[in-house]
Tab-separated table of N, CA and C in Angstrom:
chain	number	residue	atom	x	y	z
A	1	MET	N	9.867	-39.651	-41.315
A	1	MET	CA	9.070	-39.125	-40.446
A	1	MET	C	9.727	-38.610	-38.699
A	2	LYS	N	10.771	-39.326	-38.927
A	2	LYS	CA	11.743	-38.971	-37.722
A	2	LYS	C	12.166	-37.186	-37.550
A	3	ALA	N	12.176	-36.954	-39.155
A	3	ALA	CA	13.128	-35.879	-39.150
A	3	ALA	C	11.560	-34.252	-39.075
A	4	PRO	N	10.447	-34.197	-39.444
A	4	PRO	CA	10.037	-33.486	-38.788
A	4	PRO	C	9.503	-33.198	-37.223
A	5	LEU	N	9.481	-34.862	-36.461
A	5	LEU	CA	9.591	-34.566	-35.120
A	5	LEU	C	10.800	-34.032	-34.897
A	6	PHE	N	11.632	-33.836	-35.270
A	6	PHE	CA	12.935	-33.785	-34.869
A	6	PHE	C	12.824	-32.007	-34.494
A	7	ILE	N	12.586	-31.787	-36.226
A	7	ILE	CA	12.342	-30.091	-36.154
A	7	ILE	C	11.424	-29.683	-35.158
A	8	ILE	N	9.995	-30.196	-34.837
A	8	ILE	CA	9.092	-29.929	-34.195
A	8	ILE	C	9.748	-29.304	-32.809
A	9	VAL	N	10.269	-30.815	-32.275
A	9	VAL	CA	10.873	-31.000	-30.883
A	9	VAL	C	12.203	-30.037	-30.799
A	10	SER	N	12.870	-29.592	-31.672
A	10	SER	CA	13.880	-28.671	-31.264
A	10	SER	C	13.139	-27.065	-31.212
A	11	LEU	N	12.418	-26.690	-32.391
A	11	LEU	CA	11.265	-25.964	-32.641
A	11	LEU	C	10.771	-25.370	-30.972
A	12	LEU	N	10.158	-26.304	-30.662
A	12	LEU	CA	9.391	-25.968	-29.386
A	12	LEU	C	10.467	-25.873	-28.008
A	13	LEU	N	11.863	-26.357	-28.087
A	13	LEU	CA	12.662	-26.186	-27.183
A	13	LEU	C	13.229	-24.957	-26.861
A	14	PHE	N	13.656	-24.534	-28.099
A	14	PHE	CA	15.045	-23.154	-28.243
A	14	PHE	C	13.765	-22.140	-28.345
A	15	SER	N	12.452	-22.116	-28.780
A	15	SER	CA	11.384	-21.001	-28.439
A	15	SER	C	11.101	-20.695	-27.480
A	16	CYS	N	11.402	-21.777	-25.808
A	16	CYS	CA	11.007	-21.483	-24.743
A	16	CYS	C	12.552	-21.053	-24.037
A	17	SER	N	13.435	-19.836	-24.123
A	17	SER	CA	14.120	-19.556	-23.875
A	17	SER	C	14.275	-18.942	-22.438
A	18	ASN	N	15.203	-19.360	-21.480
A	18	ASN	CA	15.101	-18.372	-20.628
A	18	ASN	C	17.065	-18.495	-20.710
A	19	ILE	N	17.311	-17.371	-20.238
A	19	ILE	CA	18.952	-17.289	-19.862
A	19	ILE	C	19.030	-16.814	-18.413
A	20	PRO	N	20.473	-16.779	-17.697
A	20	PRO	CA	20.758	-16.479	-16.829
A	20	PRO	C	20.723	-15.010	-16.844
A	21	PHE	N	20.552	-14.153	-15.329
A	21	PHE	CA	20.606	-12.641	-15.781
A	21	PHE	C	21.451	-12.501	-15.644
A	22	ASN	N	21.845	-11.195	-16.629
A	22	ASN	CA	23.034	-10.558	-16.772
A	22	ASN	C	23.000	-8.905	-17.327
A	23	ARG	N	23.442	-8.039	-15.692
A	23	ARG	CA	23.086	-6.862	-15.758
A	23	ARG	C	24.036	-6.164	-16.683
A	24	LYS	N	24.522	-6.490	-17.412
A	24	LYS	CA	24.560	-5.512	-19.246
A	24	LYS	C	23.168	-6.092	-20.023
A	25	LYS	N	23.537	-7.066	-20.525
A	25	LYS	CA	22.325	-7.952	-21.249
A	25	LYS	C	20.818	-7.031	-20.671
A	26	TRP	N	20.369	-7.492	-19.575
A	26	TRP	CA	19.125	-6.658	-18.364
A	26	TRP	C	18.768	-5.606	-19.651
A	27	ASN	N	20.238	-4.509	-19.275
A	27	ASN	CA	20.186	-3.192	-19.799
A	27	ASN	C	20.193	-2.802	-21.393
A	28	GLU	N	20.381	-3.841	-22.152
A	28	GLU	CA	20.477	-3.200	-23.700
A	28	GLU	C	18.738	-3.271	-24.023
A	29	ILE	N	18.852	-2.070	-24.702
A	29	ILE	CA	17.326	-1.552	-24.904
A	29	ILE	C	17.591	-1.366	-26.715
A	30	ASP	N	16.740	-1.688	-27.617
A	30	ASP	CA	16.678	-1.548	-28.948
A	30	ASP	C	15.213	-1.053	-29.179
A	31	ALA	N	15.500	0.334	-29.676
A	31	ALA	CA	14.385	0.676	-30.031
A	31	ALA	C	12.984	0.960	-29.021
A	32	GLY	N	13.698	0.967	-27.855
A	32	GLY	CA	12.505	1.532	-26.533
A	32	GLY	C	11.987	0.620	-25.812
A	33	VAL	N	12.908	-0.356	-26.251
A	33	VAL	CA	12.447	-2.001	-25.180
A	33	VAL	C	13.175	-2.965	-25.117
A	34	PRO	N	13.403	-3.151	-24.109
A	34	PRO	CA	14.499	-4.281	-23.812
A	34	PRO	C	14.632	-5.453	-24.553
A	35	TYR	N	15.587	-5.541	-24.429
A	35	TYR	CA	15.826	-6.767	-25.218
A	35	TYR	C	15.707	-8.543	-24.504
A	36	TYR	N	16.346	-8.045	-23.647
A	36	TYR	CA	16.946	-9.786	-23.005
A	36	TYR	C	16.057	-9.727	-21.736
A	37	ARG	N	15.301	-8.961	-21.341
A	37	ARG	CA	14.833	-8.893	-19.787
A	37	ARG	C	14.111	-10.359	-19.973
A	38	LYS	N	13.005	-10.076	-20.806
A	38	LYS	CA	11.531	-10.814	-20.726
A	38	LYS	C	12.644	-12.530	-20.936
A	39	ASP	N	13.952	-12.656	-21.228
A	39	ASP	CA	13.999	-13.836	-20.995
A	39	ASP	C	15.511	-14.117	-20.366
A	40	MET	N	14.988	-13.305	-18.859
A	40	MET	CA	16.141	-13.057	-17.835
A	40	MET	C	15.405	-13.286	-16.917
A	41	LEU	N	13.967	-13.400	-17.030
A	41	LEU	CA	12.907	-12.479	-15.473
A	41	LEU	C	12.790	-13.942	-14.776
A	42	GLU	N	12.740	-15.187	-15.300
A	42	GLU	CA	12.588	-16.351	-14.286
A	42	GLU	C	13.774	-16.272	-13.744
A	43	ASP	N	14.832	-16.498	-14.040
A	43	ASP	CA	16.254	-16.320	-13.732
A	43	ASP	C	16.568	-15.163	-12.502
A	44	LEU	N	15.974	-14.264	-12.811
A	44	LEU	CA	16.281	-12.885	-11.769
A	44	LEU	C	15.311	-13.332	-11.021
A	45	THR	N	14.430	-13.213	-10.351
A	45	THR	CA	13.095	-13.496	-9.528
A	45	THR	C	13.135	-14.540	-8.995
A	46	THR	N	13.820	-15.972	-9.358
A	46	THR	CA	14.029	-16.966	-8.890
A	46	THR	C	15.312	-17.406	-8.271
A	47	ASN	N	16.744	-16.656	-8.434
A	47	ASN	CA	17.996	-17.692	-8.130
A	47	ASN	C	18.340	-15.901	-7.563
A	48	HIS	N	17.864	-15.127	-7.643
A	48	HIS	CA	18.423	-14.217	-6.741
A	48	HIS	C	17.746	-13.417	-5.807
A	49	LYS	N	18.420	-12.964	-4.344
A	49	LYS	CA	17.518	-12.262	-3.312
A	49	LYS	C	17.118	-11.078	-4.007
A	50	LEU	N	15.835	-10.126	-4.006
A	50	LEU	CA	15.613	-9.300	-4.359
A	50	LEU	C	15.034	-8.520	-3.245
A	51	ILE	N	13.859	-9.216	-2.075
A	51	ILE	CA	12.997	-9.112	-0.915
A	51	ILE	C	14.156	-8.947	0.237
A	52	GLY	N	14.399	-7.490	0.283
A	52	GLY	CA	15.429	-7.029	1.312
A	52	GLY	C	16.580	-6.311	0.781
A	53	LEU	N	16.416	-6.046	-0.502
A	53	LEU	CA	17.908	-5.564	-0.960
A	53	LEU	C	17.398	-3.775	-0.764
A	54	LYS	N	18.406	-3.273	-0.664
A	54	LYS	CA	17.993	-1.702	-0.483
A	54	LYS	C	18.194	-1.070	-1.388
A	55	TYR	N	17.806	0.233	-2.034
A	55	TYR	CA	16.893	0.897	-3.442
A	55	TYR	C	18.405	0.667	-4.027
A	56	PRO	N	19.895	1.124	-3.760
A	56	PRO	CA	20.904	1.534	-3.975
A	56	PRO	C	21.329	0.071	-4.709
A	57	GLU	N	20.877	-1.019	-3.881
A	57	GLU	CA	21.596	-2.236	-4.002
A	57	GLU	C	20.900	-2.346	-5.555
A	58	LEU	N	19.327	-2.515	-5.347
A	58	LEU	CA	19.088	-3.116	-6.643
A	58	LEU	C	19.078	-2.119	-7.740
A	59	ILE	N	19.662	-0.924	-7.883
A	59	ILE	CA	20.038	-0.323	-9.164
A	59	ILE	C	21.297	-0.624	-9.476
A	60	SER	N	21.871	-0.679	-8.475
A	60	SER	CA	23.543	-1.605	-8.592
A	60	SER	C	23.208	-2.749	-9.234
A	61	LEU	N	22.516	-3.841	-9.148
A	61	LEU	CA	22.228	-5.108	-9.786
A	61	LEU	C	20.731	-4.964	-11.343
A	62	LEU	N	20.303	-4.034	-11.164
A	62	LEU	CA	19.571	-4.005	-12.264
A	62	LEU	C	19.783	-2.632	-12.899
A	63	GLY	N	20.120	-1.485	-12.331
A	63	GLY	CA	20.431	-0.065	-13.407
A	63	GLY	C	18.802	0.520	-13.030
A	64	GLN	N	18.857	1.563	-13.763
A	64	GLN	CA	17.673	2.800	-13.533
A	64	GLN	C	16.532	2.758	-13.722
A	65	ALA	N	15.613	2.275	-13.209
A	65	ALA	CA	14.074	1.774	-13.576
A	65	ALA	C	13.546	2.687	-13.971
A	66	GLU	N	12.582	2.198	-15.338
A	66	GLU	CA	11.879	2.884	-16.443
A	66	GLU	C	10.917	4.307	-15.042
A	67	PHE	N	10.045	3.556	-14.252
A	67	PHE	CA	9.596	4.530	-13.767
A	67	PHE	C	9.825	4.526	-12.093
A	68	ARG	N	9.588	5.419	-11.305
A	68	ARG	CA	9.771	5.216	-9.901
A	68	ARG	C	8.734	6.384	-9.620
A	69	SER	N	7.941	5.799	-8.083
A	69	SER	CA	7.698	6.162	-7.636
A	69	SER	C	7.518	6.478	-5.779
A	70	SER	N	6.994	7.442	-5.221
A	70	SER	CA	6.997	7.544	-4.183
A	70	SER	C	7.967	5.926	-3.567
A	71	ASP	N	7.233	4.530	-3.793
A	71	ASP	CA	7.422	3.345	-3.311
A	71	ASP	C	7.367	2.557	-3.467
A	72	SER	N	7.508	2.474	-5.242
A	72	SER	CA	7.720	1.719	-6.069
A	72	SER	C	8.473	2.204	-7.253
A	73	LEU	N	9.190	0.691	-7.529
A	73	LEU	CA	9.596	1.287	-8.825
A	73	LEU	C	9.362	0.185	-10.268
A	74	ILE	N	9.358	0.430	-11.069
A	74	ILE	CA	9.430	-0.289	-12.460
A	74	ILE	C	9.650	0.036	-13.486
A	75	TYR	N	10.353	-2.046	-13.541
A	75	TYR	CA	11.003	-2.153	-15.188
A	75	TYR	C	9.952	-2.569	-16.379
A	76	THR	N	10.278	-2.161	-17.429
A	76	THR	CA	9.435	-2.794	-18.102
A	76	THR	C	10.568	-3.943	-18.596
A	77	ILE	N	9.447	-5.627	-18.603
A	77	ILE	CA	10.469	-6.425	-19.429
A	77	ILE	C	10.004	-6.824	-21.006
A	78	ASP	N	8.365	-6.543	-21.402
A	78	ASP	CA	8.109	-6.127	-22.278
A	78	ASP	C	7.643	-5.822	-22.975
A	79	LEU	N	7.304	-5.144	-24.619
A	79	LEU	CA	6.559	-3.697	-24.855
A	79	LEU	C	6.345	-4.101	-26.518
A	80	HIS	N	5.116	-4.333	-26.632
A	80	HIS	CA	5.023	-4.508	-28.002
A	80	HIS	C	3.611	-3.429	-28.188
A	81	TYR	N	3.962	-3.043	-29.697
A	81	TYR	CA	3.328	-1.950	-29.905
A	81	TYR	C	2.300	-1.980	-31.274
A	82	ASP	N	0.596	-1.560	-31.662
A	82	ASP	CA	0.278	-1.735	-32.669
A	82	ASP	C	0.233	-0.366	-33.488
A	83	VAL	N	0.891	-0.266	-34.038
A	83	VAL	CA	1.578	1.430	-34.984
A	83	VAL	C	2.055	1.836	-34.314
A	84	ILE	N	1.148	3.018	-33.296
A	84	ILE	CA	1.660	3.642	-32.399
A	84	ILE	C	1.770	3.238	-31.056
A	85	ASP	N	0.884	3.061	-30.576
A	85	ASP	CA	0.430	2.855	-28.614
A	85	ASP	C	0.865	1.645	-28.614
A	86	PRO	N	1.380	1.584	-27.467
A	86	PRO	CA	1.634	0.197	-26.350
A	86	PRO	C	0.623	-0.780	-26.944
A	87	ASP	N	0.442	-1.891	-27.337
A	87	ASP	CA	-1.015	-2.889	-27.035
A	87	ASP	C	-0.672	-3.602	-25.682
A	88	TYR	N	0.382	-4.545	-25.323
A	88	TYR	CA	1.199	-5.445	-24.620
A	88	TYR	C	1.938	-5.077	-23.977
A	89	GLY	N	2.099	-4.705	-22.795
A	89	GLY	CA	3.321	-4.960	-21.851
A	89	GLY	C	3.272	-5.957	-20.556
A	90	LYS	N	4.904	-6.142	-20.272
A	90	LYS	CA	4.592	-7.215	-19.379
A	90	LYS	C	5.701	-5.752	-17.919
A	91	ASP	N	5.793	-5.366	-17.409
A	91	ASP	CA	6.348	-4.926	-16.010
A	91	ASP	C	7.011	-5.867	-15.026
A	92	LEU	N	7.976	-5.296	-14.041
A	92	LEU	CA	8.192	-5.996	-13.071
A	92	LEU	C	8.510	-4.791	-12.332
A	93	VAL	N	7.858	-4.856	-11.285
A	93	VAL	CA	7.064	-3.692	-10.164
A	93	VAL	C	7.621	-4.063	-9.156
A	94	PHE	N	8.607	-3.188	-8.048
A	94	PHE	CA	9.294	-3.523	-6.543
A	94	PHE	C	8.500	-2.690	-5.914
A	95	THR	N	8.295	-3.037	-4.968
A	95	THR	CA	7.625	-2.299	-3.655
A	95	THR	C	9.194	-1.663	-2.808
A	96	PHE	N	9.040	-0.941	-1.895
A	96	PHE	CA	10.111	-0.283	-1.200
A	96	PHE	C	9.390	0.138	-0.116
A	97	ASN	N	10.020	0.058	1.257
A	97	ASN	CA	8.975	0.699	2.670
A	97	ASN	C	10.007	2.302	2.413
A	98	LYS	N	9.798	3.226	4.304
A	98	LYS	CA	10.088	3.994	3.933
A	98	LYS	C	11.396	4.518	4.325
A	99	ASP	N	12.434	3.024	4.469
A	99	ASP	CA	13.546	3.003	4.735
A	99	ASP	C	14.314	2.568	3.697
A	100	SER	N	13.625	2.466	2.448
A	100	SER	CA	14.302	1.959	0.778
A	100	SER	C	14.525	0.517	1.114
A	101	ILE	N	13.854	-0.032	1.715
A	101	ILE	CA	14.273	-1.430	1.553
A	101	ILE	C	13.382	-2.248	0.584
A	102	ILE	N	13.346	-3.450	0.049
A	102	ILE	CA	12.791	-3.768	-1.192
A	102	ILE	C	11.661	-4.600	-0.317
A	103	THR	N	10.622	-4.524	-0.538
A	103	THR	CA	9.203	-5.515	0.761
A	103	THR	C	8.908	-6.816	-0.669
A	104	SER	N	8.489	-5.852	-1.366
A	104	SER	CA	7.457	-7.500	-2.476
A	104	SER	C	8.201	-6.478	-4.073
A	105	PHE	N	8.068	-7.922	-4.958
A	105	PHE	CA	7.807	-7.545	-5.933
A	105	PHE	C	6.488	-8.710	-7.159
A	106	LYS	N	6.177	-7.840	-7.819
A	106	LYS	CA	5.363	-8.569	-8.644
A	106	LYS	C	4.905	-8.139	-10.534
A	107	ILE	N	4.997	-9.360	-10.990
A	107	ILE	CA	4.950	-9.000	-12.336
A	107	ILE	C	3.375	-8.471	-12.662
A	108	ASN	N	2.820	-7.468	-12.975
A	108	ASN	CA	2.252	-6.874	-14.227
A	108	ASN	C	2.268	-6.922	-15.178
A	109	GLU	N	1.258	-7.850	-16.232
A	109	GLU	CA	1.105	-7.972	-17.585
A	109	GLU	C	-0.249	-7.224	-17.689
A	110	TRP	N	0.269	-6.529	-18.893
A	110	TRP	CA	-1.479	-5.653	-19.393
A	110	TRP	C	-1.599	-5.987	-20.893
A	111	LYS	N	-2.609	-5.440	-21.011
A	111	LYS	CA	-2.908	-5.541	-22.734
A	111	LYS	C	-4.351	-4.436	-23.097
A	112	ASN	N	-3.769	-3.492	-23.812
A	112	ASN	CA	-4.495	-2.577	-24.505
A	112	ASN	C	-6.114	-3.139	-25.146
A	113	LYS	N	-7.289	-2.409	-25.119
A	113	LYS	CA	-8.052	-3.185	-26.189
A	113	LYS	C	-8.267	-2.679	-27.461
């Protein structure tokens, strides 16, 4: 009886993997999908000062964003496909001011029905 309980507890512990942020791994992409970002997101957003960084400092830390607008940068964290089109995604969205200083960030999770 103890062996099945040990296996269940081990699976639960190892399935919730959070790993420290690592720039090289952050930028590893497999088939258009970032491989490690979802596991590094918590460490990045809680243990690294992101608000107040200048645009070049953020790019130096995270690399180029997948999307950019006049006042925001979007990094894809996770992306799942249903045959051809994406049906689920999670993005890290940074907003910056006219002086190119990061003023906020949010995690945007979406699903297509």
